[in-house]
Amino acid sequence: MARFYADEQFPLPVVELLRNLGHDVLTVQEAGNANQRIPDEQVLAFAVSQERAILTINRIDFIRLHRRDDQHFGIVVCTIDILAAVKRTAIPHHATFLEWSLNGVDASRDAASLTEV
């Protein structure tokens, strides 16, 4: 499976969904790099040092970085409407979990609710 590094603005419910699908996702927060105003160049450099692709909704800056230097493990730029895409393409119970998460429901406390959807 893929190895990702989710930047600070990337939605945590989507991180959890990717993990549930078997991907290795490290967040900026987990790496101890949150709330430090780290420039995007350094975020990308950290991802490269960890051999991870970036997950971001920061389209403009990361596309600019890619055009300047394409020596990285990938940059996955998502739109803010990730939930709609998940609903169209993912396994239905994953989409439901994501929707609940975005609406403040802690579906992770009741794993049975995911299998009953």
mmCIF file of N, CA and C in Angstrom:
data_model
loop_
_atom_site.group_PDB
_atom_site.id
_atom_site.type_symbol
_atom_site.label_atom_id
_atom_site.label_comp_id
_atom_site.label_asym_id
_atom_site.label_seq_id
_atom_site.Cartn_x
_atom_site.Cartn_y
_atom_site.Cartn_z
ATOM 1 N N MET A 1 0.828 -1.184 0.000
ATOM 2 C CA MET A 1 0.000 0.000 0.000
ATOM 3 C C MET A 1 0.876 1.252 0.000
ATOM 4 N N ALA A 2 0.245 2.383 -0.209
ATOM 5 C CA ALA A 2 0.967 3.655 -0.344
ATOM 6 C C ALA A 2 1.378 4.215 1.014
ATOM 7 N N ARG A 3 2.467 4.996 0.981
ATOM 8 C CA ARG A 3 2.950 5.712 2.166
ATOM 9 C C ARG A 3 2.708 7.198 1.932
ATOM 10 N N PHE A 4 1.935 7.820 2.822
ATOM 11 C CA PHE A 4 1.558 9.220 2.670
ATOM 12 C C PHE A 4 1.994 10.054 3.868
ATOM 13 N N TYR A 5 2.138 11.357 3.607
ATOM 14 C CA TYR A 5 2.351 12.355 4.655
ATOM 15 C C TYR A 5 1.279 13.416 4.449
ATOM 16 N N ALA A 6 0.320 13.492 5.377
ATOM 17 C CA ALA A 6 -0.801 14.427 5.257
ATOM 18 C C ALA A 6 -0.422 15.775 5.843
ATOM 19 N N ASP A 7 -0.563 16.825 5.046
ATOM 20 C CA ASP A 7 -0.222 18.159 5.546
ATOM 21 C C ASP A 7 -1.268 18.640 6.544
ATOM 22 N N GLU A 8 -1.028 19.807 7.105
ATOM 23 C CA GLU A 8 -1.813 20.285 8.244
ATOM 24 C C GLU A 8 -3.296 20.502 7.942
ATOM 25 N N GLN A 9 -3.632 20.865 6.720
ATOM 26 C CA GLN A 9 -5.027 21.142 6.380
ATOM 27 C C GLN A 9 -5.788 19.912 5.888
ATOM 28 N N PHE A 10 -5.084 18.814 5.675
ATOM 29 C CA PHE A 10 -5.749 17.641 5.107
ATOM 30 C C PHE A 10 -6.719 17.047 6.134
ATOM 31 N N PRO A 11 -7.962 16.746 5.724
ATOM 32 C CA PRO A 11 -8.986 16.279 6.673
ATOM 33 C C PRO A 11 -8.619 14.960 7.364
ATOM 34 N N LEU A 12 -8.633 14.967 8.684
ATOM 35 C CA LEU A 12 -8.298 13.772 9.455
ATOM 36 C C LEU A 12 -9.259 12.605 9.208
ATOM 37 N N PRO A 13 -10.555 12.841 8.977
ATOM 38 C CA PRO A 13 -11.419 11.696 8.657
ATOM 39 C C PRO A 13 -10.979 10.964 7.388
ATOM 40 N N VAL A 14 -10.427 11.689 6.434
ATOM 41 C CA VAL A 14 -9.946 11.048 5.209
ATOM 42 C C VAL A 14 -8.672 10.266 5.505
ATOM 43 N N VAL A 15 -7.821 10.801 6.386
ATOM 44 C CA VAL A 15 -6.628 10.069 6.823
ATOM 45 C C VAL A 15 -7.055 8.722 7.411
ATOM 46 N N GLU A 16 -8.047 8.742 8.287
ATOM 47 C CA GLU A 16 -8.524 7.504 8.914
ATOM 48 C C GLU A 16 -9.105 6.546 7.880
ATOM 49 N N LEU A 17 -9.826 7.070 6.915
ATOM 50 C CA LEU A 17 -10.369 6.228 5.852
ATOM 51 C C LEU A 17 -9.238 5.549 5.085
ATOM 52 N N LEU A 18 -8.216 6.310 4.722
ATOM 53 C CA LEU A 18 -7.077 5.734 4.004
ATOM 54 C C LEU A 18 -6.392 4.657 4.838
ATOM 55 N N ARG A 19 -6.251 4.905 6.122
ATOM 56 C CA ARG A 19 -5.661 3.889 7.007
ATOM 57 C C ARG A 19 -6.524 2.631 7.039
ATOM 58 N N ASN A 20 -7.834 2.812 7.121
ATOM 59 C CA ASN A 20 -8.737 1.655 7.125
ATOM 60 C C ASN A 20 -8.628 0.850 5.839
ATOM 61 N N LEU A 21 -8.239 1.507 4.767
ATOM 62 C CA LEU A 21 -8.049 0.824 3.485
ATOM 63 C C LEU A 21 -6.654 0.219 3.362
ATOM 64 N N GLY A 22 -5.824 0.371 4.413
ATOM 65 C CA GLY A 22 -4.515 -0.273 4.444
ATOM 66 C C GLY A 22 -3.327 0.605 4.120
ATOM 67 N N HIS A 23 -3.541 1.903 3.916
ATOM 68 C CA HIS A 23 -2.435 2.794 3.590
ATOM 69 C C HIS A 23 -1.721 3.261 4.854
ATOM 70 N N ASP A 24 -0.441 3.553 4.715
ATOM 71 C CA ASP A 24 0.393 4.050 5.809
ATOM 72 C C ASP A 24 0.386 5.576 5.725
ATOM 73 N N VAL A 25 -0.360 6.227 6.610
ATOM 74 C CA VAL A 25 -0.494 7.684 6.570
ATOM 75 C C VAL A 25 0.063 8.280 7.855
ATOM 76 N N LEU A 26 1.036 9.161 7.703
ATOM 77 C CA LEU A 26 1.605 9.931 8.810
ATOM 78 C C LEU A 26 1.108 11.363 8.660
ATOM 79 N N THR A 27 0.608 11.947 9.739
ATOM 80 C CA THR A 27 0.143 13.331 9.669
ATOM 81 C C THR A 27 1.223 14.274 10.179
ATOM 82 N N VAL A 28 1.102 15.528 9.800
ATOM 83 C CA VAL A 28 2.007 16.561 10.298
ATOM 84 C C VAL A 28 1.951 16.589 11.824
ATOM 85 N N GLN A 29 0.759 16.424 12.369
ATOM 86 C CA GLN A 29 0.592 16.444 13.818
ATOM 87 C C GLN A 29 1.349 15.287 14.473
ATOM 88 N N GLU A 30 1.224 14.095 13.921
ATOM 89 C CA GLU A 30 1.897 12.918 14.478
ATOM 90 C C GLU A 30 3.413 13.025 14.379
ATOM 91 N N ALA A 31 3.884 13.716 13.356
ATOM 92 C CA ALA A 31 5.326 13.890 13.167
ATOM 93 C C ALA A 31 5.896 14.982 14.066
ATOM 94 N N GLY A 32 5.021 15.683 14.794
ATOM 95 C CA GLY A 32 5.474 16.757 15.680
ATOM 96 C C GLY A 32 5.771 18.052 14.954
ATOM 97 N N ASN A 33 5.198 18.208 13.766
ATOM 98 C CA ASN A 33 5.477 19.392 12.951
ATOM 99 C C ASN A 33 4.288 20.336 12.825
ATOM 100 N N ALA A 34 3.261 20.164 13.635
ATOM 101 C CA ALA A 34 2.052 20.986 13.520
ATOM 102 C C ALA A 34 2.217 22.332 14.214
ATOM 103 N N ASN A 35 1.450 23.309 13.734
ATOM 104 C CA ASN A 35 1.379 24.649 14.344
ATOM 105 C C ASN A 35 2.737 25.332 14.463
ATOM 106 N N GLN A 36 3.607 25.093 13.495
ATOM 107 C CA GLN A 36 4.934 25.706 13.505
ATOM 108 C C GLN A 36 5.171 26.600 12.299
ATOM 109 N N ARG A 37 4.155 26.766 11.473
ATOM 110 C CA ARG A 37 4.273 27.585 10.255
ATOM 111 C C ARG A 37 5.453 27.137 9.382
ATOM 112 N N ILE A 38 5.597 25.838 9.253
ATOM 113 C CA ILE A 38 6.669 25.277 8.435
ATOM 114 C C ILE A 38 6.336 25.534 6.969
ATOM 115 N N PRO A 39 7.265 26.102 6.221
ATOM 116 C CA PRO A 39 7.007 26.370 4.796
ATOM 117 C C PRO A 39 6.720 25.074 4.029
ATOM 118 N N ASP A 40 5.909 25.195 2.991
ATOM 119 C CA ASP A 40 5.543 24.030 2.190
ATOM 120 C C ASP A 40 6.763 23.309 1.634
ATOM 121 N N GLU A 41 7.808 24.054 1.296
ATOM 122 C CA GLU A 41 9.033 23.439 0.793
ATOM 123 C C GLU A 41 9.603 22.463 1.812
ATOM 124 N N GLN A 42 9.566 22.841 3.090
ATOM 125 C CA GLN A 42 10.092 21.972 4.146
ATOM 126 C C GLN A 42 9.153 20.802 4.440
ATOM 127 N N VAL A 43 7.849 21.021 4.272
ATOM 128 C CA VAL A 43 6.889 19.923 4.419
ATOM 129 C C VAL A 43 7.182 18.864 3.360
ATOM 130 N N LEU A 44 7.398 19.309 2.130
ATOM 131 C CA LEU A 44 7.724 18.383 1.047
ATOM 132 C C LEU A 44 9.067 17.705 1.297
ATOM 133 N N ALA A 45 10.053 18.450 1.767
ATOM 134 C CA ALA A 45 11.370 17.871 2.057
ATOM 135 C C ALA A 45 11.263 16.786 3.130
ATOM 136 N N PHE A 46 10.440 17.028 4.153
ATOM 137 C CA PHE A 46 10.245 16.013 5.190
ATOM 138 C C PHE A 46 9.616 14.763 4.586
ATOM 139 N N ALA A 47 8.606 14.948 3.740
ATOM 140 C CA ALA A 47 7.959 13.801 3.094
ATOM 141 C C ALA A 47 8.973 13.007 2.278
ATOM 142 N N VAL A 48 9.830 13.704 1.559
ATOM 143 C CA VAL A 48 10.862 13.036 0.766
ATOM 144 C C VAL A 48 11.793 12.250 1.685
ATOM 145 N N SER A 49 12.191 12.853 2.803
ATOM 146 C CA SER A 49 13.106 12.171 3.732
ATOM 147 C C SER A 49 12.479 10.908 4.320
ATOM 148 N N GLN A 50 11.151 10.869 4.374
ATOM 149 C CA GLN A 50 10.425 9.711 4.902
ATOM 150 C C GLN A 50 9.923 8.779 3.793
ATOM 151 N N GLU A 51 10.270 9.114 2.542
ATOM 152 C CA GLU A 51 9.840 8.350 1.364
ATOM 153 C C GLU A 51 8.312 8.222 1.308
ATOM 154 N N ARG A 52 7.644 9.375 1.470
ATOM 155 C CA ARG A 52 6.189 9.429 1.473
ATOM 156 C C ARG A 52 5.697 10.436 0.437
ATOM 157 N N ALA A 53 4.520 10.172 -0.104
ATOM 158 C CA ALA A 53 3.833 11.129 -0.967
ATOM 159 C C ALA A 53 3.037 12.085 -0.082
ATOM 160 N N ILE A 54 2.923 13.325 -0.520
ATOM 161 C CA ILE A 54 2.163 14.344 0.216
ATOM 162 C C ILE A 54 0.670 14.202 -0.083
ATOM 163 N N LEU A 55 -0.150 14.338 0.954
ATOM 164 C CA LEU A 55 -1.604 14.487 0.810
ATOM 165 C C LEU A 55 -1.930 15.925 1.177
ATOM 166 N N THR A 56 -2.592 16.648 0.289
ATOM 167 C CA THR A 56 -2.858 18.062 0.544
ATOM 168 C C THR A 56 -4.124 18.525 -0.160
ATOM 169 N N ILE A 57 -4.691 19.609 0.342
ATOM 170 C CA ILE A 57 -5.742 20.319 -0.385
ATOM 171 C C ILE A 57 -5.201 21.668 -0.863
ATOM 172 N N ASN A 58 -3.919 21.901 -0.630
ATOM 173 C CA ASN A 58 -3.235 23.143 -0.994
ATOM 174 C C ASN A 58 -2.731 23.024 -2.438
ATOM 175 N N ARG A 59 -3.644 23.131 -3.360
ATOM 176 C CA ARG A 59 -3.372 22.887 -4.777
ATOM 177 C C ARG A 59 -2.305 23.820 -5.348
ATOM 178 N N ILE A 60 -2.481 25.096 -5.182
ATOM 179 C CA ILE A 60 -1.613 26.076 -5.841
ATOM 180 C C ILE A 60 -0.159 25.914 -5.424
ATOM 181 N N ASP A 61 0.099 25.892 -4.125
ATOM 182 C CA ASP A 61 1.484 25.854 -3.650
ATOM 183 C C ASP A 61 2.186 24.540 -3.978
ATOM 184 N N PHE A 62 1.491 23.414 -3.826
ATOM 185 C CA PHE A 62 2.173 22.143 -4.063
ATOM 186 C C PHE A 62 2.338 21.832 -5.546
ATOM 187 N N ILE A 63 1.445 22.313 -6.388
ATOM 188 C CA ILE A 63 1.675 22.163 -7.831
ATOM 189 C C ILE A 63 2.870 23.018 -8.241
ATOM 190 N N ARG A 64 2.975 24.216 -7.673
ATOM 191 C CA ARG A 64 4.137 25.072 -7.934
ATOM 192 C C ARG A 64 5.424 24.368 -7.499
ATOM 193 N N LEU A 65 5.418 23.754 -6.330
ATOM 194 C CA LEU A 65 6.602 23.037 -5.849
ATOM 195 C C LEU A 65 6.956 21.874 -6.771
ATOM 196 N N HIS A 66 5.951 21.160 -7.241
ATOM 197 C CA HIS A 66 6.204 20.049 -8.158
ATOM 198 C C HIS A 66 6.855 20.540 -9.449
ATOM 199 N N ARG A 67 6.364 21.656 -9.963
ATOM 200 C CA ARG A 67 6.926 22.193 -11.212
ATOM 201 C C ARG A 67 8.365 22.651 -11.023
ATOM 202 N N ARG A 68 8.681 23.107 -9.816
ATOM 203 C CA ARG A 68 10.037 23.573 -9.533
ATOM 204 C C ARG A 68 11.004 22.401 -9.336
ATOM 205 N N ASP A 69 10.516 21.322 -8.713
ATOM 206 C CA ASP A 69 11.378 20.175 -8.419
ATOM 207 C C ASP A 69 10.512 18.925 -8.336
ATOM 208 N N ASP A 70 10.662 18.052 -9.317
ATOM 209 C CA ASP A 70 9.822 16.854 -9.338
ATOM 210 C C ASP A 70 10.490 15.646 -8.691
ATOM 211 N N GLN A 71 11.528 15.874 -7.896
ATOM 212 C CA GLN A 71 12.218 14.787 -7.207
ATOM 213 C C GLN A 71 11.565 14.534 -5.848
ATOM 214 N N HIS A 72 10.449 13.841 -5.873
ATOM 215 C CA HIS A 72 9.711 13.528 -4.654
ATOM 216 C C HIS A 72 8.973 12.213 -4.876
ATOM 217 N N PHE A 73 8.239 11.767 -3.887
ATOM 218 C CA PHE A 73 7.539 10.489 -3.957
ATOM 219 C C PHE A 73 6.075 10.639 -4.345
ATOM 220 N N GLY A 74 5.689 11.840 -4.723
ATOM 221 C CA GLY A 74 4.337 12.098 -5.190
ATOM 222 C C GLY A 74 3.662 13.187 -4.384
ATOM 223 N N ILE A 75 2.753 13.881 -5.049
ATOM 224 C CA ILE A 75 1.935 14.907 -4.407
ATOM 225 C C ILE A 75 0.500 14.628 -4.832
ATOM 226 N N VAL A 76 -0.330 14.280 -3.862
ATOM 227 C CA VAL A 76 -1.735 13.998 -4.129
ATOM 228 C C VAL A 76 -2.528 15.216 -3.684
ATOM 229 N N VAL A 77 -3.033 15.955 -4.660
ATOM 230 C CA VAL A 77 -3.801 17.168 -4.382
ATOM 231 C C VAL A 77 -5.280 16.814 -4.486
ATOM 232 N N CYS A 78 -6.003 17.008 -3.397
ATOM 233 C CA CYS A 78 -7.429 16.694 -3.351
ATOM 234 C C CYS A 78 -8.242 17.973 -3.276
ATOM 235 N N THR A 79 -9.475 17.885 -3.723
ATOM 236 C CA THR A 79 -10.393 19.007 -3.550
ATOM 237 C C THR A 79 -10.970 18.939 -2.147
ATOM 238 N N ILE A 80 -11.562 20.009 -1.718
ATOM 239 C CA ILE A 80 -12.153 20.041 -0.383
ATOM 240 C C ILE A 80 -13.385 19.143 -0.295
ATOM 241 N N ASP A 81 -13.996 18.821 -1.431
ATOM 242 C CA ASP A 81 -15.201 17.994 -1.421
ATOM 243 C C ASP A 81 -14.842 16.513 -1.529
ATOM 244 N N ILE A 82 -13.964 16.067 -0.654
ATOM 245 C CA ILE A 82 -13.496 14.688 -0.673
ATOM 246 C C ILE A 82 -14.626 13.728 -0.327
ATOM 247 N N LEU A 83 -15.507 14.133 0.580
ATOM 248 C CA LEU A 83 -16.602 13.257 0.997
ATOM 249 C C LEU A 83 -17.460 12.835 -0.189
ATOM 250 N N ALA A 84 -17.784 13.762 -1.069
ATOM 251 C CA ALA A 84 -18.607 13.424 -2.236
ATOM 252 C C ALA A 84 -17.905 12.396 -3.112
ATOM 253 N N ALA A 85 -16.607 12.548 -3.284
ATOM 254 C CA ALA A 85 -15.852 11.594 -4.093
ATOM 255 C C ALA A 85 -15.827 10.222 -3.436
ATOM 256 N N VAL A 86 -15.654 10.200 -2.129
ATOM 257 C CA VAL A 86 -15.644 8.927 -1.414
ATOM 258 C C VAL A 86 -16.994 8.235 -1.561
ATOM 259 N N LYS A 87 -18.060 8.993 -1.450
ATOM 260 C CA LYS A 87 -19.398 8.404 -1.585
ATOM 261 C C LYS A 87 -19.600 7.788 -2.966
ATOM 262 N N ARG A 88 -19.022 8.412 -3.988
ATOM 263 C CA ARG A 88 -19.191 7.898 -5.352
ATOM 264 C C ARG A 88 -18.335 6.675 -5.614
ATOM 265 N N THR A 89 -17.162 6.577 -4.970
ATOM 266 C CA THR A 89 -16.200 5.563 -5.378
ATOM 267 C C THR A 89 -15.834 4.540 -4.323
ATOM 268 N N ALA A 90 -15.996 4.847 -3.052
ATOM 269 C CA ALA A 90 -15.519 3.953 -1.994
ATOM 270 C C ALA A 90 -16.571 2.920 -1.627
ATOM 271 N N ILE A 91 -16.124 1.982 -0.843
ATOM 272 C CA ILE A 91 -17.033 0.997 -0.271
ATOM 273 C C ILE A 91 -18.048 1.757 0.576
ATOM 274 N N PRO A 92 -19.320 1.470 0.453
ATOM 275 C CA PRO A 92 -20.340 2.273 1.138
ATOM 276 C C PRO A 92 -20.110 2.480 2.624
ATOM 277 N N HIS A 93 -19.675 1.463 3.366
ATOM 278 C CA HIS A 93 -19.525 1.676 4.806
ATOM 279 C C HIS A 93 -18.384 2.632 5.120
ATOM 280 N N HIS A 94 -17.364 2.706 4.248
ATOM 281 C CA HIS A 94 -16.299 3.693 4.459
ATOM 282 C C HIS A 94 -16.841 5.103 4.249
ATOM 283 N N ALA A 95 -17.672 5.278 3.241
ATOM 284 C CA ALA A 95 -18.258 6.597 2.990
ATOM 285 C C ALA A 95 -19.146 7.018 4.151
ATOM 286 N N THR A 96 -19.905 6.079 4.699
ATOM 287 C CA THR A 96 -20.764 6.395 5.837
ATOM 288 C C THR A 96 -19.924 6.788 7.041
ATOM 289 N N PHE A 97 -18.852 6.049 7.294
ATOM 290 C CA PHE A 97 -17.952 6.375 8.399
ATOM 291 C C PHE A 97 -17.394 7.779 8.234
ATOM 292 N N LEU A 98 -16.967 8.106 7.006
ATOM 293 C CA LEU A 98 -16.412 9.427 6.751
ATOM 294 C C LEU A 98 -17.468 10.508 6.965
ATOM 295 N N GLU A 99 -18.676 10.275 6.481
ATOM 296 C CA GLU A 99 -19.747 11.258 6.664
ATOM 297 C C GLU A 99 -20.042 11.467 8.148
ATOM 298 N N TRP A 100 -20.111 10.394 8.914
ATOM 299 C CA TRP A 100 -20.353 10.515 10.351
ATOM 300 C C TRP A 100 -19.228 11.299 11.011
ATOM 301 N N SER A 101 -17.999 11.006 10.607
ATOM 302 C CA SER A 101 -16.848 11.686 11.198
ATOM 303 C C SER A 101 -16.894 13.180 10.924
ATOM 304 N N LEU A 102 -17.236 13.542 9.697
ATOM 305 C CA LEU A 102 -17.292 14.955 9.344
ATOM 306 C C LEU A 102 -18.437 15.669 10.054
ATOM 307 N N ASN A 103 -19.453 14.912 10.453
ATOM 308 C CA ASN A 103 -20.590 15.496 11.160
ATOM 309 C C ASN A 103 -20.463 15.379 12.672
ATOM 310 N N GLY A 104 -19.301 14.957 13.157
ATOM 311 C CA GLY A 104 -19.054 14.913 14.590
ATOM 312 C C GLY A 104 -19.522 13.658 15.294
ATOM 313 N N VAL A 105 -19.927 12.628 14.564
ATOM 314 C CA VAL A 105 -20.339 11.372 15.183
ATOM 315 C C VAL A 105 -19.108 10.495 15.318
ATOM 316 N N ASP A 106 -18.869 9.958 16.500
ATOM 317 C CA ASP A 106 -17.697 9.110 16.725
ATOM 318 C C ASP A 106 -18.039 7.666 16.388
ATOM 319 N N ALA A 107 -17.998 7.349 15.108
ATOM 320 C CA ALA A 107 -18.330 5.997 14.664
ATOM 321 C C ALA A 107 -17.271 4.994 15.084
ATOM 322 N N SER A 108 -16.065 5.459 15.386
ATOM 323 C CA SER A 108 -14.998 4.539 15.769
ATOM 324 C C SER A 108 -15.293 3.856 17.096
ATOM 325 N N ARG A 109 -16.179 4.438 17.920
ATOM 326 C CA ARG A 109 -16.528 3.812 19.203
ATOM 327 C C ARG A 109 -17.414 2.594 19.005
ATOM 328 N N ASP A 110 -18.083 2.516 17.885
ATOM 329 C CA ASP A 110 -19.015 1.420 17.648
ATOM 330 C C ASP A 110 -18.697 0.777 16.313
ATOM 331 N N ALA A 111 -17.726 -0.120 16.321
ATOM 332 C CA ALA A 111 -17.291 -0.756 15.079
ATOM 333 C C ALA A 111 -18.429 -1.515 14.414
ATOM 334 N N ALA A 112 -19.365 -2.029 15.197
ATOM 335 C CA ALA A 112 -20.492 -2.774 14.625
ATOM 336 C C ALA A 112 -21.327 -1.898 13.706
ATOM 337 N N SER A 113 -21.372 -0.609 13.986
ATOM 338 C CA SER A 113 -22.180 0.279 13.154
ATOM 339 C C SER A 113 -21.656 0.341 11.733
ATOM 340 N N LEU A 114 -20.376 0.093 11.562
ATOM 341 C CA LEU A 114 -19.813 0.133 10.217
ATOM 342 C C LEU A 114 -20.202 -1.103 9.417
ATOM 343 N N THR A 115 -20.331 -2.222 10.077
ATOM 344 C CA THR A 115 -20.653 -3.444 9.353
ATOM 345 C C THR A 115 -22.146 -3.597 9.111
ATOM 346 N N GLU A 116 -22.957 -2.831 9.825
ATOM 347 C CA GLU A 116 -24.402 -2.938 9.674
ATOM 348 C C GLU A 116 -24.966 -1.980 8.644
ATOM 349 N N VAL A 117 -24.141 -1.118 8.088
ATOM 350 C CA VAL A 117 -24.612 -0.116 7.134
ATOM 351 C C VAL A 117 -25.022 -0.783 5.845
#
